[in-house]
CSV table of C-alpha atoms in Angstrom, one decimal:
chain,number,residue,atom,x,y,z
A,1,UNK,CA,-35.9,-57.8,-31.5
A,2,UNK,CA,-37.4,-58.6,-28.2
A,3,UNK,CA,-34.7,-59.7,-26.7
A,4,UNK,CA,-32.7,-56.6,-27.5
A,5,UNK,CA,-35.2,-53.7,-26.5
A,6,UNK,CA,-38.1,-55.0,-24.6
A,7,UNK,CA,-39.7,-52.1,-24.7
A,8,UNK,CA,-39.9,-52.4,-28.9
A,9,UNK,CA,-38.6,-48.7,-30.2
A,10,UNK,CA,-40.4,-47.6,-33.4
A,11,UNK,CA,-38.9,-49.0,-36.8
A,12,UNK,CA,-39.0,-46.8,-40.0
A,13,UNK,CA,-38.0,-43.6,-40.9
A,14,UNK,CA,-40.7,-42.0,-41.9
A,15,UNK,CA,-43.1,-40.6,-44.6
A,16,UNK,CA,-41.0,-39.3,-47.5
A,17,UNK,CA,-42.4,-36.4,-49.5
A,18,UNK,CA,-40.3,-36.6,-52.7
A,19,UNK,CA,-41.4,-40.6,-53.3
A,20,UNK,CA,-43.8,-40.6,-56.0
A,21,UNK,CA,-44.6,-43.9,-55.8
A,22,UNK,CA,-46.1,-46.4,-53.4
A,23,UNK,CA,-44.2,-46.6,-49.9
A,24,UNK,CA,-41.3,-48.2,-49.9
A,25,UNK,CA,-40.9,-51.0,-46.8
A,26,UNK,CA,-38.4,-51.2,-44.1
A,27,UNK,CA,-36.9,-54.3,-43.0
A,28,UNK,CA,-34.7,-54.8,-39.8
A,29,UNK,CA,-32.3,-57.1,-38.4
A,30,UNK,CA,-30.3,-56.9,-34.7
A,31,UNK,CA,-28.6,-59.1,-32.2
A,32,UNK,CA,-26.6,-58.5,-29.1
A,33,UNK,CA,-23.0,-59.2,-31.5
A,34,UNK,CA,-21.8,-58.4,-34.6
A,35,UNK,CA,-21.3,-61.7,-35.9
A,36,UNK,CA,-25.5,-62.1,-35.6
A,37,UNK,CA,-26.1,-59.1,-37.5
A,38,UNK,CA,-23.5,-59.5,-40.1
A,39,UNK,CA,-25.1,-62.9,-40.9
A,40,UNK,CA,-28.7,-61.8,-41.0
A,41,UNK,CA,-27.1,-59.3,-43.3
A,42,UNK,CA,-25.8,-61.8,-45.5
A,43,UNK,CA,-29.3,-63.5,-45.9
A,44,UNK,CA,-31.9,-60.6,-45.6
A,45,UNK,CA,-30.2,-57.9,-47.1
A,46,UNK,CA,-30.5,-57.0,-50.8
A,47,UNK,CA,-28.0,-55.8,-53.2
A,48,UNK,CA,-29.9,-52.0,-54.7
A,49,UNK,CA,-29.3,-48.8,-53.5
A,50,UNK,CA,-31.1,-47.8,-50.3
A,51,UNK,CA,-30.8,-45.6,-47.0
A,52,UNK,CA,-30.0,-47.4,-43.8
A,53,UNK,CA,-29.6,-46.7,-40.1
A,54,UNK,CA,-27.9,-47.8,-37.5
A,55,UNK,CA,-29.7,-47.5,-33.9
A,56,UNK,CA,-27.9,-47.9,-30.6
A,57,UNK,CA,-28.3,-50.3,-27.8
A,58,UNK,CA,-31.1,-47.5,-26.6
A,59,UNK,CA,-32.8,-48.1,-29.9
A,60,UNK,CA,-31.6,-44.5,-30.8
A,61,UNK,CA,-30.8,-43.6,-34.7
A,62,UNK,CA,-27.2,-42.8,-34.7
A,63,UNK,CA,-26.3,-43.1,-38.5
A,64,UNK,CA,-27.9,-42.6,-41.7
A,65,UNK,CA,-26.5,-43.6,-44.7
A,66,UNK,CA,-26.9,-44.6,-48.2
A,67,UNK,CA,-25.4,-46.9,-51.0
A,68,UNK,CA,-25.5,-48.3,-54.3
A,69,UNK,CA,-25.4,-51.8,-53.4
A,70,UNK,CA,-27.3,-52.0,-49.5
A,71,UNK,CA,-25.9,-55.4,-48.4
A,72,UNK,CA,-21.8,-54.9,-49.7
A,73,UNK,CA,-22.1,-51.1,-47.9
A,74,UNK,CA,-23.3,-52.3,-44.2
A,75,UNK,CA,-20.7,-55.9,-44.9
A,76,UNK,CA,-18.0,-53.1,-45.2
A,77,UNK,CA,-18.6,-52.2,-41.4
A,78,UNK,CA,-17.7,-55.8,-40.4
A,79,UNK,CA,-14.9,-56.0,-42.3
A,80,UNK,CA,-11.4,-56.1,-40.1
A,81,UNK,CA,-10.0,-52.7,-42.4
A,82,UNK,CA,-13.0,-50.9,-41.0
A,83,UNK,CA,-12.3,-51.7,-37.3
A,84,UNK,CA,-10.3,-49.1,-36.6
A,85,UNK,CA,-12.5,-46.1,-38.9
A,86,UNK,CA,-15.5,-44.4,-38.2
A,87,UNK,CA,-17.5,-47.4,-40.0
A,88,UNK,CA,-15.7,-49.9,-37.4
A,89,UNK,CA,-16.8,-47.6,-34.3
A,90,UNK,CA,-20.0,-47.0,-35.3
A,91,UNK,CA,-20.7,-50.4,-35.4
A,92,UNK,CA,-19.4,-50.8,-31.9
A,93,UNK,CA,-22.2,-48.5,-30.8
A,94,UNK,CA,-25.1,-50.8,-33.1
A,95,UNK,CA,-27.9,-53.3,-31.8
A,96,UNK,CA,-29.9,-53.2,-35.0
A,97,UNK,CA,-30.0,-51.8,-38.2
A,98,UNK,CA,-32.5,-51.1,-40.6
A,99,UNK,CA,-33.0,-50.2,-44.2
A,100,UNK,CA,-35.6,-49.0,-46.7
A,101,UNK,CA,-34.6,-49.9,-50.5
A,102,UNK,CA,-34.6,-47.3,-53.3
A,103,UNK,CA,-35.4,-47.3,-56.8
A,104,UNK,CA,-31.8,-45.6,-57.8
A,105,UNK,CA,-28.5,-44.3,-56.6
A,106,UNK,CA,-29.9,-40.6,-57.0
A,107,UNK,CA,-33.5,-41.3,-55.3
A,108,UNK,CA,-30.9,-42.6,-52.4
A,109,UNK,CA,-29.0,-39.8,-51.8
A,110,UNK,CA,-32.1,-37.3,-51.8
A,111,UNK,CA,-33.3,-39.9,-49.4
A,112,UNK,CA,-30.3,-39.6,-46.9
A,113,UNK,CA,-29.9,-36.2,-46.7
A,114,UNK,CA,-34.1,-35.8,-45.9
A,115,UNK,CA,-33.5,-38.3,-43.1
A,116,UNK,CA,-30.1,-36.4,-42.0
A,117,UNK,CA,-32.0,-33.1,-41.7
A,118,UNK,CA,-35.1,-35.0,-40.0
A,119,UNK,CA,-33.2,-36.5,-37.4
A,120,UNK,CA,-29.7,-35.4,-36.7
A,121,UNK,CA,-27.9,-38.7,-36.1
A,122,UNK,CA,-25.3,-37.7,-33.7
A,123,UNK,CA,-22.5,-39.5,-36.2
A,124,UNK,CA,-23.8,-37.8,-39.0
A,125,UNK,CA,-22.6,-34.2,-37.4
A,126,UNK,CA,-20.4,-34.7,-35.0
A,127,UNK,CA,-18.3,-36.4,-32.9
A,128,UNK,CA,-17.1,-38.0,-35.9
A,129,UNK,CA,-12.9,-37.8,-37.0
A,130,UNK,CA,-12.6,-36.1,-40.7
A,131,UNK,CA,-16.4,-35.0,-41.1
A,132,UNK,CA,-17.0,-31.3,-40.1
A,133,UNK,CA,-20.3,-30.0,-39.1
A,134,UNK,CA,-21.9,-28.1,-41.9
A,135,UNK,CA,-22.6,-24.0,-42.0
A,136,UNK,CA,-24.2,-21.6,-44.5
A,137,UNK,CA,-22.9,-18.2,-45.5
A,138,UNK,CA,-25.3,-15.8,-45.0
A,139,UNK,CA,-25.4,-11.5,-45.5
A,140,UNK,CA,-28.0,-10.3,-43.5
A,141,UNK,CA,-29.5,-8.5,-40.8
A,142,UNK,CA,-30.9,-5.3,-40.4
A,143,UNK,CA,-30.2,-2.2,-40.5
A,144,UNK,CA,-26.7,-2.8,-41.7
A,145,UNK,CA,-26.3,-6.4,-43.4
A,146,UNK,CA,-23.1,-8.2,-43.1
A,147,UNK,CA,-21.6,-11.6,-43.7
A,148,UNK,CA,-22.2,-14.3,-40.9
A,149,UNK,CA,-22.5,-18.2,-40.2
A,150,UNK,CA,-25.8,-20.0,-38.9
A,151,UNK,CA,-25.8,-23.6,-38.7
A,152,UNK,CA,-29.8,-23.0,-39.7
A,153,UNK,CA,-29.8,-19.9,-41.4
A,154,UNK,CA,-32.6,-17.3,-40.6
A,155,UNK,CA,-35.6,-16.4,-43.3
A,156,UNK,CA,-34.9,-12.8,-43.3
A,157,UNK,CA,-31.3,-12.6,-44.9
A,158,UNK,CA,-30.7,-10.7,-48.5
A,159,UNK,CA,-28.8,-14.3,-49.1
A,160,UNK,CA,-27.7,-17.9,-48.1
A,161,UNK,CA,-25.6,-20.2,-49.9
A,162,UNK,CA,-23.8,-23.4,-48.7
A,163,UNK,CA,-23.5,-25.5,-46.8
A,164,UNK,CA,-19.6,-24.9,-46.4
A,165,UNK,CA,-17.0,-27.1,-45.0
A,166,UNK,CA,-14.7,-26.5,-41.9
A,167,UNK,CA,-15.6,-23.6,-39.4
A,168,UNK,CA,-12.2,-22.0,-38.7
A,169,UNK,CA,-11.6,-21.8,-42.8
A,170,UNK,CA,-15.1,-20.2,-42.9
A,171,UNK,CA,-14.5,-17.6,-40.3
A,172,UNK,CA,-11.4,-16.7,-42.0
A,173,UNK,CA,-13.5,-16.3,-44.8
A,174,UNK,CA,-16.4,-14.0,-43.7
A,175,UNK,CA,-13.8,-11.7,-41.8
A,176,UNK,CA,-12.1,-11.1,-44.4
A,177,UNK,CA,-15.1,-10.5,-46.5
A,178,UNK,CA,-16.7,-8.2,-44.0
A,179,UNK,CA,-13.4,-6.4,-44.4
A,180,UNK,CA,-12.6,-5.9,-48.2
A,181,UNK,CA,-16.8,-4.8,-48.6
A,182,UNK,CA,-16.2,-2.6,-45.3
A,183,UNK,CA,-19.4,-4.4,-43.6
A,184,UNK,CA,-19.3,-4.2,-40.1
A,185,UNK,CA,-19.5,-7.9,-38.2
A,186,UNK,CA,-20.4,-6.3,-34.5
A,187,UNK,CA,-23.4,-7.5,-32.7
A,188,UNK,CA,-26.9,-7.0,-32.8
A,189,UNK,CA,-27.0,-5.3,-29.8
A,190,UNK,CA,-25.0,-2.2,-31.4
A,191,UNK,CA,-26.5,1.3,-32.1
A,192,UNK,CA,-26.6,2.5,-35.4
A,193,UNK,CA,-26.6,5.7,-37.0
A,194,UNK,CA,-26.3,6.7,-40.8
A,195,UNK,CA,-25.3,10.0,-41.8
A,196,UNK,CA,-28.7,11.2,-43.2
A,197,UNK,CA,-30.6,10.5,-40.1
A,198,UNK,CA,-31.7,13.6,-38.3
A,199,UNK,CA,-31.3,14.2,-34.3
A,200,UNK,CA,-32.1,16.9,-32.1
A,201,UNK,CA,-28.9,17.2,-31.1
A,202,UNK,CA,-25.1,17.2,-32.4
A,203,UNK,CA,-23.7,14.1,-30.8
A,204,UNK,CA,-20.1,12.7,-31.5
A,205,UNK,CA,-21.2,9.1,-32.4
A,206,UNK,CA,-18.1,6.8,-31.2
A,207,UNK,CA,-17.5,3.5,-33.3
A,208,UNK,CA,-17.7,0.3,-31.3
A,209,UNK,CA,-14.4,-1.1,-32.7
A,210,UNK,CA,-11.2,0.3,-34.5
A,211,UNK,CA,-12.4,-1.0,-38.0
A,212,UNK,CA,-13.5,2.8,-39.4
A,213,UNK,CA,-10.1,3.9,-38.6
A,214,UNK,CA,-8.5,1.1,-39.8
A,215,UNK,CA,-10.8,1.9,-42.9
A,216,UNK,CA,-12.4,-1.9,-43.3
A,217,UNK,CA,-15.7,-0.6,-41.9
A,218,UNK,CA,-17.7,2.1,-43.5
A,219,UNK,CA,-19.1,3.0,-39.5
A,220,UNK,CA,-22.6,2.8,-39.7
A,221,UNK,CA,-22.7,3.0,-35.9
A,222,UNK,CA,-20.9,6.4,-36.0
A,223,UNK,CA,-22.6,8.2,-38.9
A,224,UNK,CA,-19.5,7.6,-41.3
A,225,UNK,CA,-21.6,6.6,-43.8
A,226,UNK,CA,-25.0,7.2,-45.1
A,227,UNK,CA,-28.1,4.7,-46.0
A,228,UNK,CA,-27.4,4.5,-49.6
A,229,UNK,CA,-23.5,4.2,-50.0
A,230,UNK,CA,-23.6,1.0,-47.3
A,231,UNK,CA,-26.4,-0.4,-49.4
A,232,UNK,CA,-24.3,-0.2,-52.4
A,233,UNK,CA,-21.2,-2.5,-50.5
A,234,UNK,CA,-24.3,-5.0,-49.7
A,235,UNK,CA,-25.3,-5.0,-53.5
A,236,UNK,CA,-21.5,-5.7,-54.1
A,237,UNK,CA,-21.1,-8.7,-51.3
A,238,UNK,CA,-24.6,-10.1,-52.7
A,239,UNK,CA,-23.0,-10.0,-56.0
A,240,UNK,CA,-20.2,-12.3,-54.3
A,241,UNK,CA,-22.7,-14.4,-52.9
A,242,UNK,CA,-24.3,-15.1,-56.2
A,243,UNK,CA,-20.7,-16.1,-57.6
A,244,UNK,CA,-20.3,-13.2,-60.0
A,245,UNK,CA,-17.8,-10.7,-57.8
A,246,UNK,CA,-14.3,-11.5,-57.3
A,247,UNK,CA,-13.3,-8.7,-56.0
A,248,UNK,CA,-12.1,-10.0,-52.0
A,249,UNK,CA,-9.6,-12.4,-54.3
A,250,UNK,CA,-7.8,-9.7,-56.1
A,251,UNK,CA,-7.8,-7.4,-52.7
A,252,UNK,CA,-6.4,-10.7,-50.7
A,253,UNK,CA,-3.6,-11.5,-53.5
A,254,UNK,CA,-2.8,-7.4,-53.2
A,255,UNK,CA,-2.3,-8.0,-49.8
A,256,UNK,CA,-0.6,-11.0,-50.0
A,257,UNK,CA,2.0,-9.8,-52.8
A,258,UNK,CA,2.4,-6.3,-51.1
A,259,UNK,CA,3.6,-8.1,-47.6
A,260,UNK,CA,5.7,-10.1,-49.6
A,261,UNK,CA,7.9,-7.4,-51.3
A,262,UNK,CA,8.3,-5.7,-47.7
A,263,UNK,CA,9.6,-8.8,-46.5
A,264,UNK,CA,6.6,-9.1,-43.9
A,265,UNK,CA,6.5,-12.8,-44.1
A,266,UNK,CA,4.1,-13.2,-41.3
A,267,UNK,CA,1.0,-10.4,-43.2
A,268,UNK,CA,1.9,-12.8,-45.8
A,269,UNK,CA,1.1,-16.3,-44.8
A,270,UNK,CA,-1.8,-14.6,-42.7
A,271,UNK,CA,-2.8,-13.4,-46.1
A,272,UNK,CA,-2.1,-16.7,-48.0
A,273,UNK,CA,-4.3,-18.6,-45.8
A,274,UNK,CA,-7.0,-16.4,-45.5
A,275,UNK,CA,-6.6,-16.0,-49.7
A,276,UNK,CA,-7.2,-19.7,-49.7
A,277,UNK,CA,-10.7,-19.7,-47.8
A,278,UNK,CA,-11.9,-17.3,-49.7
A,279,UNK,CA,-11.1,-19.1,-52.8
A,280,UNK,CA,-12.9,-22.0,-51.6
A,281,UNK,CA,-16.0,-19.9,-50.7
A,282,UNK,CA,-16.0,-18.5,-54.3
A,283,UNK,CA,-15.6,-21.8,-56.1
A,284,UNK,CA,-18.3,-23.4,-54.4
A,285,UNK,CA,-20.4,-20.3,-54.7
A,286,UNK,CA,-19.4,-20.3,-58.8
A,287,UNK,CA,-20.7,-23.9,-58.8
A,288,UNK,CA,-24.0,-23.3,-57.3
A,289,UNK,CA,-24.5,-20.1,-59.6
A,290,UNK,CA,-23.9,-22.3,-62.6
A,291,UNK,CA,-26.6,-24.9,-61.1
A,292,UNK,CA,-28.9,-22.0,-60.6
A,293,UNK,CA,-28.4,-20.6,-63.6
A,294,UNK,CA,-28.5,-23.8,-66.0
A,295,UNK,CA,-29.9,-26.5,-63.9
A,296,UNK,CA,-33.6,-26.4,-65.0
A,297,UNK,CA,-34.8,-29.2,-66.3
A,298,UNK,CA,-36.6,-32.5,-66.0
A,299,UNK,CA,-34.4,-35.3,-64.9
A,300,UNK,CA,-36.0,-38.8,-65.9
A,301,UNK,CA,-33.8,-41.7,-63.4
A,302,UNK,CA,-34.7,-45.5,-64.1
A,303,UNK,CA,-35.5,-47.7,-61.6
A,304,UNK,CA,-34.0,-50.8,-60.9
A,305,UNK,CA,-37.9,-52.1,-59.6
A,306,UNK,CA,-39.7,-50.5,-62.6
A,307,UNK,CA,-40.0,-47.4,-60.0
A,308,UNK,CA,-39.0,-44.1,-62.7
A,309,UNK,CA,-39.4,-41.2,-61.5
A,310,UNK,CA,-39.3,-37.6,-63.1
A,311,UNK,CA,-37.3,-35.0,-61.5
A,312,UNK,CA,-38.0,-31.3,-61.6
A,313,UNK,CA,-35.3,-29.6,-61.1
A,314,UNK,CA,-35.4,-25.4,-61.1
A,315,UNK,CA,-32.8,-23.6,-60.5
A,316,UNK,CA,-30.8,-25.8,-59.4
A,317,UNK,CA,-32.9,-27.5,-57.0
A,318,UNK,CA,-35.3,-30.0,-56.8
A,319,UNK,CA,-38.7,-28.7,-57.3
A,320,UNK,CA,-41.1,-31.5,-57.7
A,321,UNK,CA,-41.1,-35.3,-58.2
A,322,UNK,CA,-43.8,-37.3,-60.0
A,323,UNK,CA,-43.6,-41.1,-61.2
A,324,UNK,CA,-42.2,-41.6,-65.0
A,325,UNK,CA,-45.5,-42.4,-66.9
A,326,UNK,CA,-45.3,-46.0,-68.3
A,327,UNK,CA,-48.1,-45.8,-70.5
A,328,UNK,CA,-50.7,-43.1,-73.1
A,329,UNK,CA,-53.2,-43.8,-70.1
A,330,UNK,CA,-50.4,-42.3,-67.8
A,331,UNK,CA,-49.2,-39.8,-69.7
A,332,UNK,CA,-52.4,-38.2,-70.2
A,333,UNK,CA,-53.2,-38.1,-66.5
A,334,UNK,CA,-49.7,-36.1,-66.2
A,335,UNK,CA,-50.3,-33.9,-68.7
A,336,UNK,CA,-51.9,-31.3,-65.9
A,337,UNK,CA,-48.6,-31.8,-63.9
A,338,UNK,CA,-46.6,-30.7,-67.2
A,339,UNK,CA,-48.7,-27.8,-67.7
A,340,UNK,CA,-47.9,-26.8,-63.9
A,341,UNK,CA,-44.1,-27.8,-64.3
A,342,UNK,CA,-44.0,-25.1,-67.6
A,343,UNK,CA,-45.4,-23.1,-65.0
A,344,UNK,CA,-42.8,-23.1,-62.7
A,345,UNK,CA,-39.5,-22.1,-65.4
A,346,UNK,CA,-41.1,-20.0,-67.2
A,347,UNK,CA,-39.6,-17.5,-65.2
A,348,UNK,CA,-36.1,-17.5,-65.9
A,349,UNK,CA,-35.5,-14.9,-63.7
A,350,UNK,CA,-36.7,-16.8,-60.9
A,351,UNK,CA,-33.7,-19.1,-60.1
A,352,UNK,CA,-34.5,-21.5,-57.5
A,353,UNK,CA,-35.3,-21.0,-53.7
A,354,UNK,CA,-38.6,-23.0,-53.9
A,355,UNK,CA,-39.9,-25.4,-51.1
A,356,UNK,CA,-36.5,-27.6,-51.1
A,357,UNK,CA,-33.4,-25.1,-51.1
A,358,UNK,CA,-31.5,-27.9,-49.0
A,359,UNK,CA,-31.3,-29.7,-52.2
A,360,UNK,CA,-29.1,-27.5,-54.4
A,361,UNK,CA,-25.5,-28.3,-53.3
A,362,UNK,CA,-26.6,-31.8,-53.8
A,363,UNK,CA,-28.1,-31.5,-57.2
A,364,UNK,CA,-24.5,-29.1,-58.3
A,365,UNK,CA,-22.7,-31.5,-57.2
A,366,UNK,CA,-24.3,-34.5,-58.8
A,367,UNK,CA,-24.1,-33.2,-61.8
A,368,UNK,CA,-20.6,-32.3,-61.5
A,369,UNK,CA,-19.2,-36.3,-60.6
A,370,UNK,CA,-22.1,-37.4,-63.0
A,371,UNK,CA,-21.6,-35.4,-66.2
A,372,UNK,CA,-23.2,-37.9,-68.6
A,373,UNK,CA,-26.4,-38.0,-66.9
A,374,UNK,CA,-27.5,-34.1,-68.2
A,375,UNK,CA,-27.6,-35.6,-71.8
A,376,UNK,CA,-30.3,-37.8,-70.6
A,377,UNK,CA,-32.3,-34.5,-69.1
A,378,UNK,CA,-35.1,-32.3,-71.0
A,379,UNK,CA,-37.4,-29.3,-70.8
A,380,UNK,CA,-41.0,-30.1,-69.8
A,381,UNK,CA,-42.4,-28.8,-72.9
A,382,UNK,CA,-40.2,-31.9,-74.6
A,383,UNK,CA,-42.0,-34.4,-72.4
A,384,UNK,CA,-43.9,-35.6,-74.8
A,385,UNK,CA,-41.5,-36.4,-77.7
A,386,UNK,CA,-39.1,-37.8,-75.0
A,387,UNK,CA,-42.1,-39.8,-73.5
A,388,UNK,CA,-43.1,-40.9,-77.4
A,389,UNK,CA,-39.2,-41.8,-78.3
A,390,UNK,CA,-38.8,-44.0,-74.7
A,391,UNK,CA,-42.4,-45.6,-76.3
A,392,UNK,CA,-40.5,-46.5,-79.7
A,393,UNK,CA,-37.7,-47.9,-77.8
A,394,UNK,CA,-39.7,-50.3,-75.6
A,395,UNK,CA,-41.4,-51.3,-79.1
């Protein structure tokens, strides 16, 4: 690696928080061509799941990614297919790679998207043909709380969900959703006044916009409205955003049929578009209310290196993490952990929104591509029958 930066950048990627087990190693290989690094590949790298990055001729990370099978992933790159793909130009751009092994497929992919949000690879968001940068839906922001986008949602909202795909579908999404609930989507820097607040004087409050006369606003910056009856639009777009309101649908087929029989084609293919990013929104935000709501659970994953792990998952996300005991000696050191794991879903009302909320679009859609695997999940108050019936098998 000398020979490539002299100045020797810093290997590794870093402590991870949701490895139970002893740290896993990294291992590196580079040259100034492809055909040197292709055929340390061929001898160094193993065939298990991992994470790997790629890092520039700088020694920058400008990938992260993850695989079943680490050595047949990064071969792929090389391959003469690739050349012409994202894989084939981000190898262009690649003096070294490294890799950090990983006891499973699913240990892996929690793996990648910690590194992803720890270092922004720039090929991981952007610059890259057919991925899109990801957003988050959020409703907040007092005094009036409305729909918007954050790349890195803020702590104060009512609620976030995503991340969502495609910016241009999305803001045809949240306009129209600001619309049918009659939010307002102004700035910040706009004065607001409900109807119940008192003022010395009778003032003619103007509305910034033409939404309150086009009635898709209720006008809290004109005193249109008061307090109360906005709140209750916000309860009904929180609804949405929890996946249990369908209501902007059945406004934006309205639309769309109503356009239609007047022969206004173009209200109507406005309409049908906009109809079909909102029905993206709400699928996505019916499978994460179905992760919320049923996705509680321990989730036991084999390793290939004798490395199992137990997965809490509450809510839909992952909640904790704690190596599979192997042994009665083990298992009664855990016990205090399963106490504290009862702990934790014994609320059933409490759905989620722990210390890794990042996680719960992955853990939906696991689940969704890997239906099997819930049959293998249980309850922490059935650890120890499971734990006794994985003993009997091993017998």
């Amino acid at each position: 690696m000398e020979a490539i930066w002299p100045d020797q950048p810093a290997f590794g990627f870093g402590i991870d928080s949701l490895n139970p087990h002893a740290p896993r190693g990294i291992e590196a290989v580079g040259g100034q061509t492809k055909r040197e690094i292709r055929d340390q590949i061929v001898q160094t790298c193993p065939q298990v799941p991992g994470v790997y990055g790629m890092l520039s001729r700088k020694g920058d990370l400008i990938y992260v990614g993850k695989s079943k099978s680490l050595r047949s992933r990064l071969l792929s790159y090389f391959a003469d297919s690739n050349k012409d793909e994202k894989g084939g130009r981000i190898i262009e751009n690649t003096r070294a790679i490294q890799w950090e092994t990983q006891p499973s497929d699913f240990a892996a992919l929690v793996r990648e998207q910690q590194l992803i949000r720890r270092f922004s690879p720039r090929w991981n968001v952007q610059g890259v043909p057919k991925r899109q940068r990801p957003v988050y839906l959020c409703l907040g922001r007092v005094p009036a709380p409305y729909f918007f986008l954050a790349a890195k949602p803020p702590q104060d909202c009512v609620g976030v969900e995503g991340p969502f795909y495609g910016a241009k579908r999305m803001q045809r999404a949240i306009d129209a959703l600001n619309k049918v609930f009659r939010l307002r989507d102004c700035s910040q820097q706009q004065v607001f006044h409900f109807a119940e607040q008192l003022q010395l004087f009778d003032l003619d409050h103007r509305p910034g916009c033409l939404r309150l006369e086009l009635n898709t606003c209720l006008g809290p910056c004109a005193a249109a409205c008061t307090g109360d009856a906005y709140q209750t639009q916000v309860n009904a777009a929180q609804s949405f955003l929890e996946g249990f309101n369908d209501e902007p649908i059945v406004a934006l087929q309205d639309q769309m049929e109503n356009a239609s029989a007047n022969q206004q084609y173009e209200l109507a293919g406005r309409a049908y578009e906009t109809l079909a990013s909102v029905k993206y929104v709400h699928r996505k935000l019916a499978m994460l209310a179905k992760a919320r709501r049923d996705y509680t659970f321990i989730y036991p994953v084999p390793g290939y290196d004798g490395c199992h792990t137990w997965y809490l998952i509450h809510g839909g996300e992952l909640a904790a993490v704690a190596a599979a005991p192997k042994n009665a000696e083990q298992y009664a050191r855990m016990k205090p952990t399963l106490e504290h794991w009862k702990a934790i879903t014994a609320n059933s009302i409490d759905r989620g929104h722990g210390a890794y909320p990042h996680t719960l679009n992955l853990v939906a859609t696991w689940f969704r591509k890997n239906r099997a695997e819930r049959q293998r999940t249980f309850l922490p108050e059935q650890a120890g029958r499971k734990y006794r019936a994985v003993l009997k098998k091993v017998g």
